[in-house]
Amino acid sequence: MNKDIDKVLFTNEEIVKRCEELGAQITADYQGKQAPLLVALLRGSVPFLAELIKHIDLDIEYDFMDVTSYQGTQSLGDIKILKDLDTSIIGRPILLVEDIVDTGRTIDSVKELLKNKGASEVKVVTLLDKPSRRAVEVRPDYVGFSVANEFVVGFGMDYNQKYRCLPFVGVLKAECYR
Ligand code: IMP
């Protein structure tokens, strides 16, 4: 385990197992419907996207957007588009892939944006959900795990760009924030 991690919340095995379950549920829900375009938000959702797509048995495609303006442990309200989609989404169902939903502002804004661009439907799948931190009324359609109000890192999630490559999700030691 990384020396900066206080405790592991979800092991790699637990995450993979949950991705299998989410993949099966998504596969069943879109049966007989147009397969979704997965839109992954850079950079945190990349490991989750990579695991999840192995378990979705549909004719899916994926693309990336970069919208976050997250600094340290404070979630900023306004989002900036740093990288837009390369794919046309007019009339297509979208499944937005997030690493963690915290205040909900990011997915709320991006959902709105994608609907305005002509998506026929926008659903959200997130590895982690922190419902106690919600500032806007938005609920992800698929949630890997709910977490308490703790700052987590690993499996894509960072603190100042560090710890993204850890294969598990954990809580940082308090001294690492100072
Ligand atoms: P929201 O807009 O407040 O929901 O923030 C969502 C984004 O904030 C996520 O995609 C993460 O990049 C970041 N974030 C929120 N909570 C955490 C955390 O505990 N660890 C790492 N990143 C986080």
CSV table of C-alpha atoms and ligand atoms in Angstrom, one decimal:
chain,number,residue,atom,x,y,z
A,1,MET,CA,0.0,0.0,0.0
A,2,ASN,CA,1.1,3.5,-0.7
A,3,LYS,CA,2.7,5.1,2.4
A,4,ASP,CA,0.4,8.2,2.1
A,5,ILE,CA,-2.8,6.1,2.4
A,6,ASP,CA,-4.5,6.0,5.8
A,7,LYS,CA,-7.0,3.2,4.9
A,8,VAL,CA,-8.2,1.3,1.8
A,9,LEU,CA,-12.0,1.7,1.2
A,10,PHE,CA,-12.4,-0.5,-1.8
A,11,THR,CA,-9.8,-3.0,-3.0
A,12,ASN,CA,-9.2,-3.6,-6.7
A,13,GLU,CA,-11.0,-6.9,-6.5
A,14,GLU,CA,-14.1,-5.2,-5.0
A,15,ILE,CA,-14.0,-2.5,-7.7
A,16,VAL,CA,-13.8,-5.1,-10.5
A,17,LYS,CA,-16.6,-7.1,-9.0
A,18,ARG,CA,-18.8,-4.0,-8.8
A,19,CYS,CA,-18.0,-3.1,-12.4
A,20,GLU,CA,-19.1,-6.6,-13.4
A,21,GLU,CA,-22.5,-5.9,-11.7
A,22,LEU,CA,-22.8,-2.4,-13.1
A,23,GLY,CA,-22.0,-3.7,-16.6
A,24,ALA,CA,-24.6,-6.4,-16.3
A,25,GLN,CA,-27.2,-4.0,-15.2
A,26,ILE,CA,-26.4,-1.5,-18.0
A,27,THR,CA,-26.4,-4.3,-20.5
A,28,ALA,CA,-29.9,-5.4,-19.3
A,29,ASP,CA,-31.3,-1.8,-19.2
A,30,TYR,CA,-30.3,-0.9,-22.8
A,31,GLN,CA,-31.5,-4.3,-24.2
A,32,GLY,CA,-33.5,-3.6,-27.4
A,33,LYS,CA,-32.7,0.1,-27.3
A,34,GLN,CA,-30.1,2.2,-29.1
A,35,ALA,CA,-26.7,1.6,-27.4
A,36,PRO,CA,-25.3,4.6,-25.5
A,37,LEU,CA,-22.2,6.6,-26.3
A,38,LEU,CA,-20.2,6.6,-23.1
A,39,VAL,CA,-18.8,10.1,-22.4
A,40,ALA,CA,-16.0,9.9,-19.9
A,41,LEU,CA,-14.9,13.0,-18.0
A,42,LEU,CA,-11.1,13.3,-18.0
A,43,ARG,CA,-9.0,12.5,-16.2
A,44,GLY,CA,-10.4,10.8,-13.2
A,45,SER,CA,-12.9,8.4,-14.9
A,46,VAL,CA,-10.4,6.7,-17.2
A,47,PRO,CA,-9.6,3.7,-15.0
A,48,PHE,CA,-13.3,3.2,-14.2
A,49,LEU,CA,-14.3,3.5,-17.9
A,50,ALA,CA,-11.5,1.0,-18.8
A,51,GLU,CA,-12.9,-1.6,-16.3
A,52,LEU,CA,-16.6,-0.9,-16.9
A,53,ILE,CA,-16.5,-1.4,-20.7
A,54,LYS,CA,-15.2,-4.9,-20.3
A,55,HIS,CA,-18.5,-5.8,-18.7
A,56,ILE,CA,-21.0,-4.1,-21.0
A,57,ASP,CA,-22.2,-6.5,-23.6
A,58,LEU,CA,-23.6,-3.8,-26.1
A,59,ASP,CA,-22.4,-2.1,-29.2
A,60,ILE,CA,-21.1,0.9,-27.3
A,61,GLU,CA,-18.6,3.6,-28.3
A,62,TYR,CA,-16.8,6.1,-26.0
A,63,ASP,CA,-15.5,9.6,-26.2
A,64,PHE,CA,-13.9,12.0,-23.7
A,65,MET,CA,-14.6,15.5,-22.4
A,66,ASP,CA,-12.4,17.5,-20.0
A,67,VAL,CA,-14.4,20.0,-18.0
A,68,THR,CA,-13.1,19.9,-14.5
A,69,SER,CA,-11.6,22.9,-12.7
A,70,TYR,CA,-11.0,21.1,-9.4
A,71,GLN,CA,-8.2,22.4,-7.2
A,72,GLY,CA,-7.1,20.7,-4.0
A,73,THR,CA,-10.0,19.5,-1.9
A,74,GLN,CA,-12.4,22.3,-2.8
A,75,SER,CA,-15.0,21.7,-5.5
A,76,LEU,CA,-15.5,24.8,-7.7
A,77,GLY,CA,-18.9,25.6,-8.9
A,78,ASP,CA,-18.3,26.7,-12.5
A,79,ILE,CA,-17.0,24.3,-15.1
A,80,LYS,CA,-14.7,25.1,-18.0
A,81,ILE,CA,-14.7,23.0,-21.2
A,82,LEU,CA,-11.0,22.2,-21.8
A,83,LYS,CA,-11.7,19.4,-24.3
A,84,ASP,CA,-15.0,18.9,-26.1
A,85,LEU,CA,-16.4,15.7,-27.7
A,86,ASP,CA,-15.1,14.6,-31.1
A,87,THR,CA,-18.3,12.7,-31.8
A,88,SER,CA,-21.7,14.1,-32.8
A,89,ILE,CA,-24.3,13.3,-30.2
A,90,ILE,CA,-27.4,14.6,-31.9
A,91,GLY,CA,-30.2,12.1,-31.3
A,92,ARG,CA,-27.9,9.7,-29.4
A,93,PRO,CA,-28.4,8.4,-25.8
A,94,ILE,CA,-25.4,9.3,-23.6
A,95,LEU,CA,-24.1,7.5,-20.6
A,96,LEU,CA,-21.9,10.0,-18.7
A,97,VAL,CA,-19.0,8.2,-16.9
A,98,GLU,CA,-17.7,9.9,-13.7
A,99,ASP,CA,-15.2,8.9,-11.0
A,100,ILE,CA,-17.1,10.6,-8.1
A,101,VAL,CA,-20.2,12.7,-7.7
A,102,ASP,CA,-19.6,15.2,-4.9
A,103,THR,CA,-21.6,18.5,-4.9
A,104,GLY,CA,-23.2,17.2,-8.2
A,105,ARG,CA,-22.4,20.5,-10.0
A,106,THR,CA,-20.2,18.9,-12.6
A,107,ILE,CA,-22.7,16.2,-13.8
A,108,ASP,CA,-25.5,18.7,-13.5
A,109,SER,CA,-23.8,21.2,-15.8
A,110,VAL,CA,-22.5,18.5,-18.2
A,111,LYS,CA,-25.9,16.8,-18.5
A,112,GLU,CA,-27.4,20.2,-19.4
A,113,LEU,CA,-24.7,20.8,-21.9
A,114,LEU,CA,-25.1,17.4,-23.6
A,115,LYS,CA,-28.9,17.8,-23.8
A,116,ASN,CA,-28.5,21.2,-25.4
A,117,LYS,CA,-26.1,19.6,-27.9
A,118,GLY,CA,-29.0,17.3,-28.9
A,119,ALA,CA,-28.5,14.1,-27.0
A,120,SER,CA,-31.7,12.1,-26.9
A,121,GLU,CA,-31.1,11.1,-23.2
A,122,VAL,CA,-28.3,11.6,-20.7
A,123,LYS,CA,-27.7,9.0,-17.9
A,124,VAL,CA,-24.9,9.0,-15.4
A,125,VAL,CA,-22.7,6.1,-14.1
A,126,THR,CA,-20.3,6.9,-11.3
A,127,LEU,CA,-17.8,4.8,-9.4
A,128,LEU,CA,-18.4,6.7,-6.2
A,129,ASP,CA,-21.2,8.9,-4.8
A,130,LYS,CA,-20.9,11.2,-1.9
A,131,PRO,CA,-24.6,12.1,-1.4
A,132,SER,CA,-24.0,14.0,1.9
A,133,ARG,CA,-22.1,16.7,-0.1
A,134,ARG,CA,-24.8,17.4,-2.7
A,135,ALA,CA,-25.3,21.1,-3.5
A,136,VAL,CA,-27.6,20.6,-6.5
A,137,GLU,CA,-30.4,18.1,-6.9
A,138,VAL,CA,-29.0,15.5,-9.2
A,139,ARG,CA,-28.9,11.7,-8.8
A,140,PRO,CA,-26.6,9.4,-10.8
A,141,ASP,CA,-28.5,6.5,-12.5
A,142,TYR,CA,-25.8,3.9,-11.6
A,143,VAL,CA,-23.5,4.1,-8.6
A,144,GLY,CA,-20.6,1.8,-7.8
A,145,PHE,CA,-20.3,2.7,-4.1
A,146,SER,CA,-21.6,5.4,-1.8
A,147,VAL,CA,-18.9,7.0,0.4
A,148,ALA,CA,-19.0,9.2,3.5
A,149,ASN,CA,-17.7,12.8,3.5
A,150,GLU,CA,-14.0,11.9,3.2
A,151,PHE,CA,-11.6,12.9,0.5
A,152,VAL,CA,-10.6,9.8,-1.4
A,153,VAL,CA,-7.9,9.0,-4.0
A,154,GLY,CA,-6.9,6.1,-6.2
A,155,PHE,CA,-8.5,4.3,-9.2
A,156,GLY,CA,-8.3,7.6,-11.2
A,157,MET,CA,-9.0,10.0,-8.3
A,158,ASP,CA,-6.3,12.5,-7.4
A,159,TYR,CA,-5.0,15.0,-4.9
A,160,ASN,CA,-3.2,17.6,-6.9
A,161,GLN,CA,-2.7,15.1,-9.7
A,162,LYS,CA,-1.1,12.5,-7.4
A,163,TYR,CA,-2.4,9.0,-6.5
A,164,ARG,CA,-4.5,8.4,-9.7
A,165,CYS,CA,-2.7,5.2,-10.6
A,166,LEU,CA,-3.3,3.4,-7.3
A,167,PRO,CA,-5.3,0.2,-8.1
A,168,PHE,CA,-7.7,0.7,-5.1
A,169,VAL,CA,-9.7,3.6,-3.6
A,170,GLY,CA,-8.4,4.9,-0.2
A,171,VAL,CA,-8.4,7.8,2.2
A,172,LEU,CA,-5.2,10.0,2.4
A,173,LYS,CA,-3.4,10.5,5.6
A,174,ALA,CA,-4.3,14.0,7.0
A,175,GLU,CA,-0.7,15.2,6.9
A,176,CYS,CA,-0.7,14.8,3.1
A,177,TYR,CA,-3.1,17.8,2.8
A,178,ARG,CA,-0.8,20.1,4.6
B,1,IMP,P1,-18.7,17.9,-8.1
B,1,IMP,O1,-18.9,18.8,-9.2
B,1,IMP,O2,-18.6,18.6,-6.8
B,1,IMP,O3,-19.7,16.8,-8.0
B,1,IMP,O4,-17.2,17.3,-8.2
B,1,IMP,C1,-16.9,16.2,-9.0
B,1,IMP,C2,-15.4,16.1,-9.2
B,1,IMP,O5,-14.7,16.6,-8.1
B,1,IMP,C3,-15.0,14.7,-9.4
B,1,IMP,O6,-15.0,14.3,-10.8
B,1,IMP,C4,-13.6,14.7,-8.9
B,1,IMP,O7,-12.7,15.2,-9.9
B,1,IMP,C5,-13.6,15.8,-7.8
B,1,IMP,N1,-13.7,15.2,-6.5
B,1,IMP,C6,-14.8,15.3,-5.6
B,1,IMP,N2,-14.6,14.6,-4.5
B,1,IMP,C7,-13.4,14.1,-4.6
B,1,IMP,C8,-12.6,13.2,-3.8
B,1,IMP,O8,-13.0,12.8,-2.6
B,1,IMP,N3,-11.4,12.9,-4.2
B,1,IMP,C9,-10.9,13.2,-5.5
B,1,IMP,N4,-11.6,14.0,-6.3
B,1,IMP,C10,-12.8,14.4,-5.9
